[in-house]
Amino acid sequence: GAVVSQHPSWVICKSGTSVKIECRSLDFQATTMFWYRQFPKQSLMLMATSNEGSKATYEQGVEKDKFLINHASLTLSTLTVTSAHPEDSSFYICRPGQGLVTEAFFGQGTRLTVV
Amino acid sequence: GENVEQHPSTLSVQEGDSAVIKCTYSDSASNYFPWYKQELGKGPQLIIDIRSNVGEKKDQRIAVTLNKTAKHFSLHITETQPEDSAVYFCAAIQGAQKLVFGQGTRLTINP
C-alpha cells in the first residue's frame, strides 16, 4: 500500500493561534489530497479536497478561511487551522489520491487539542 | 450523493468466534468498497477492499462480500483474536475518489 506520512501526530495549542499539519505522500504522486476530521466516537467526515496546484474544494459547513489547504506539490499538502478554538479540537487525517487509482490509504492522523 | 449505513454500532464476540459487520450503500454508481480498522489514536488502516466486478474476496481470516443488486457489503472476520478489537469502518467510493464512510462498528473480542 501507499506510504503516507502525516505530522505532527499530536499538537496542543492555545486559542487564537494557528497550527499547520503536513501530509506527505512518500511513494507516489498525489494529484489529489483529501482532508478529513474525526470527532471522538464518530466517523470520518470529509472537510475538503485539493488538487495539486489549484484551490481546494470545501464541503458544506467547512470554513475555507479557517482551514487553509495548500497543495503545491505532488508529494506534500498542508492544512493550517487558523485562529484555533477549543471546538476545533479533533483528529485530522489526510488521504492522498492519484488519478484513477482507487485504493485509499490514510495518514496516521493528527490529534489537535486547543486549550 | 452517496449514503452508507453500517451495523451494528457495537459488537462483542468471544475469542475464536466469527464477527460480521454489514453495510448498505445508496448510489449504484459506487464501484469500490474498502474496509478500515482504526485503533485508538491512529489513522484508519485499510484491511481489505472489493470492487464492484467481484462478489467476494478473502485474505486469511478476513473476507468481504458484495451484493450489487441489494447494494450491501459485509466484512467477515473468522477465528477472532484479541488484537482484532478496534473500530471498523466501511466506505464506498465513486469514480471521483470521494469516500463516504459508514458510522463505524466498535468490535470487542472477549478472551
PDB file of N, CA, C and O in Angstrom, chain B residues 11-21 61 75-81 84 107-109:
ATOM      1  N   LEU B  11     -20.180  -4.465  18.692  1.00  0.00           N
ATOM      2  CA  LEU B  11     -20.244  -5.913  18.536  1.00  0.00           C
ATOM      3  C   LEU B  11     -19.237  -6.543  19.480  1.00  0.00           C
ATOM      4  O   LEU B  11     -18.068  -6.166  19.484  1.00  0.00           O
ATOM      5  N   SER B  12     -19.704  -7.483  20.256  1.00  0.00           N
ATOM      6  CA  SER B  12     -18.842  -8.172  21.196  1.00  0.00           C
ATOM      7  C   SER B  12     -18.929  -9.665  20.924  1.00  0.00           C
ATOM      8  O   SER B  12     -20.027 -10.224  20.896  1.00  0.00           O
ATOM      9  N   VAL B  13     -17.786 -10.298  20.690  1.00  0.00           N
ATOM     10  CA  VAL B  13     -17.762 -11.731  20.412  1.00  0.00           C
ATOM     11  C   VAL B  13     -16.675 -12.403  21.238  1.00  0.00           C
ATOM     12  O   VAL B  13     -15.708 -11.758  21.668  1.00  0.00           O
ATOM     13  N   GLN B  14     -16.859 -13.703  21.449  1.00  0.00           N
ATOM     14  CA  GLN B  14     -15.856 -14.478  22.160  1.00  0.00           C
ATOM     15  C   GLN B  14     -14.682 -14.783  21.235  1.00  0.00           C
ATOM     16  O   GLN B  14     -14.864 -15.020  20.029  1.00  0.00           O
ATOM     17  N   GLU B  15     -13.516 -14.778  21.821  1.00  0.00           N
ATOM     18  CA  GLU B  15     -12.320 -15.112  21.047  1.00  0.00           C
ATOM     19  C   GLU B  15     -12.507 -16.455  20.349  1.00  0.00           C
ATOM     20  O   GLU B  15     -12.971 -17.422  20.953  1.00  0.00           O
ATOM     21  N   GLY B  16     -12.170 -16.472  19.077  1.00  0.00           N
ATOM     22  CA  GLY B  16     -12.316 -17.692  18.296  1.00  0.00           C
ATOM     23  C   GLY B  16     -13.591 -17.740  17.482  1.00  0.00           C
ATOM     24  O   GLY B  16     -13.669 -18.495  16.495  1.00  0.00           O
ATOM     25  N   ASP B  17     -14.583 -16.958  17.897  1.00  0.00           N
ATOM     26  CA  ASP B  17     -15.835 -16.917  17.140  1.00  0.00           C
ATOM     27  C   ASP B  17     -15.676 -15.984  15.937  1.00  0.00           C
ATOM     28  O   ASP B  17     -14.659 -15.304  15.776  1.00  0.00           O
ATOM     29  N   SER B  18     -16.702 -15.928  15.108  1.00  0.00           N
ATOM     30  CA  SER B  18     -16.685 -15.061  13.929  1.00  0.00           C
ATOM     31  C   SER B  18     -17.431 -13.763  14.205  1.00  0.00           C
ATOM     32  O   SER B  18     -18.328 -13.705  15.046  1.00  0.00           O
ATOM     33  N   ALA B  19     -17.049 -12.734  13.476  1.00  0.00           N
ATOM     34  CA  ALA B  19     -17.716 -11.437  13.580  1.00  0.00           C
ATOM     35  C   ALA B  19     -18.129 -10.999  12.178  1.00  0.00           C
ATOM     36  O   ALA B  19     -17.367 -11.171  11.221  1.00  0.00           O
ATOM     37  N   VAL B  20     -19.324 -10.438  12.089  1.00  0.00           N
ATOM     38  CA  VAL B  20     -19.828  -9.961  10.801  1.00  0.00           C
ATOM     39  C   VAL B  20     -20.339  -8.528  10.953  1.00  0.00           C
ATOM     40  O   VAL B  20     -21.116  -8.238  11.867  1.00  0.00           O
ATOM     41  N   ILE B  21     -19.891  -7.674  10.080  1.00  0.00           N
ATOM     42  CA  ILE B  21     -20.328  -6.280  10.070  1.00  0.00           C
ATOM     43  C   ILE B  21     -20.928  -6.001   8.693  1.00  0.00           C
ATOM     44  O   ILE B  21     -20.329  -6.368   7.671  1.00  0.00           O
ATOM     45  N   ARG B  61      -7.968 -14.501   7.491  1.00  0.00           N
ATOM     46  CA  ARG B  61      -9.159 -14.611   8.334  1.00  0.00           C
ATOM     47  C   ARG B  61     -10.232 -13.578   7.990  1.00  0.00           C
ATOM     48  O   ARG B  61     -11.294 -13.549   8.613  1.00  0.00           O
ATOM     49  N   LEU B  75     -18.336  -7.433   6.023  1.00  0.00           N
ATOM     50  CA  LEU B  75     -16.998  -7.852   6.464  1.00  0.00           C
ATOM     51  C   LEU B  75     -17.153  -9.054   7.380  1.00  0.00           C
ATOM     52  O   LEU B  75     -17.974  -9.036   8.303  1.00  0.00           O
ATOM     53  N   HIS B  76     -16.373 -10.084   7.103  1.00  0.00           N
ATOM     54  CA  HIS B  76     -16.414 -11.293   7.918  1.00  0.00           C
ATOM     55  C   HIS B  76     -15.020 -11.532   8.489  1.00  0.00           C
ATOM     56  O   HIS B  76     -14.042 -11.615   7.725  1.00  0.00           O
ATOM     57  N   ILE B  77     -14.953 -11.660   9.806  1.00  0.00           N
ATOM     58  CA  ILE B  77     -13.684 -11.995  10.458  1.00  0.00           C
ATOM     59  C   ILE B  77     -13.884 -13.327  11.159  1.00  0.00           C
ATOM     60  O   ILE B  77     -14.771 -13.476  12.013  1.00  0.00           O
ATOM     61  N   THR B  78     -13.081 -14.300  10.796  1.00  0.00           N
ATOM     62  CA  THR B  78     -13.184 -15.628  11.423  1.00  0.00           C
ATOM     63  C   THR B  78     -12.062 -15.815  12.437  1.00  0.00           C
ATOM     64  O   THR B  78     -11.050 -15.099  12.416  1.00  0.00           O
ATOM     65  N   GLU B  79     -12.274 -16.765  13.337  1.00  0.00           N
ATOM     66  CA  GLU B  79     -11.260 -17.102  14.358  1.00  0.00           C
ATOM     67  C   GLU B  79     -10.730 -15.820  15.016  1.00  0.00           C
ATOM     68  O   GLU B  79      -9.519 -15.598  15.066  1.00  0.00           O
ATOM     69  N   THR B  80     -11.636 -15.030  15.536  1.00  0.00           N
ATOM     70  CA  THR B  80     -11.244 -13.731  16.065  1.00  0.00           C
ATOM     71  C   THR B  80     -10.230 -13.847  17.205  1.00  0.00           C
ATOM     72  O   THR B  80     -10.238 -14.812  17.981  1.00  0.00           O
ATOM     73  N   GLN B  81      -9.390 -12.823  17.273  1.00  0.00           N
ATOM     74  CA  GLN B  81      -8.334 -12.757  18.284  1.00  0.00           C
ATOM     75  C   GLN B  81      -8.438 -11.414  19.007  1.00  0.00           C
ATOM     76  O   GLN B  81      -8.984 -10.455  18.460  1.00  0.00           O
ATOM     77  N   ASP B  84      -7.933  -8.182  17.259  1.00  0.00           N
ATOM     78  CA  ASP B  84      -8.927  -7.721  16.283  1.00  0.00           C
ATOM     79  C   ASP B  84      -9.822  -6.641  16.882  1.00  0.00           C
ATOM     80  O   ASP B  84     -10.584  -5.983  16.154  1.00  0.00           O
ATOM     81  N   LEU B 107     -15.715  -3.179  17.662  1.00  0.00           N
ATOM     82  CA  LEU B 107     -15.636  -4.625  17.864  1.00  0.00           C
ATOM     83  C   LEU B 107     -14.779  -4.940  19.076  1.00  0.00           C
ATOM     84  O   LEU B 107     -13.651  -4.469  19.183  1.00  0.00           O
ATOM     85  N   THR B 108     -15.330  -5.711  19.968  1.00  0.00           N
ATOM     86  CA  THR B 108     -14.601  -6.148  21.167  1.00  0.00           C
ATOM     87  C   THR B 108     -14.523  -7.662  21.158  1.00  0.00           C
ATOM     88  O   THR B 108     -15.557  -8.340  21.037  1.00  0.00           O
ATOM     89  N   ILE B 109     -13.312  -8.169  21.275  1.00  0.00           N
ATOM     90  CA  ILE B 109     -13.099  -9.617  21.339  1.00  0.00           C
ATOM     91  C   ILE B 109     -12.833  -9.982  22.787  1.00  0.00           C
ATOM     92  O   ILE B 109     -11.856  -9.523  23.385  1.00  0.00           O
TER      93      ILE B 109
END
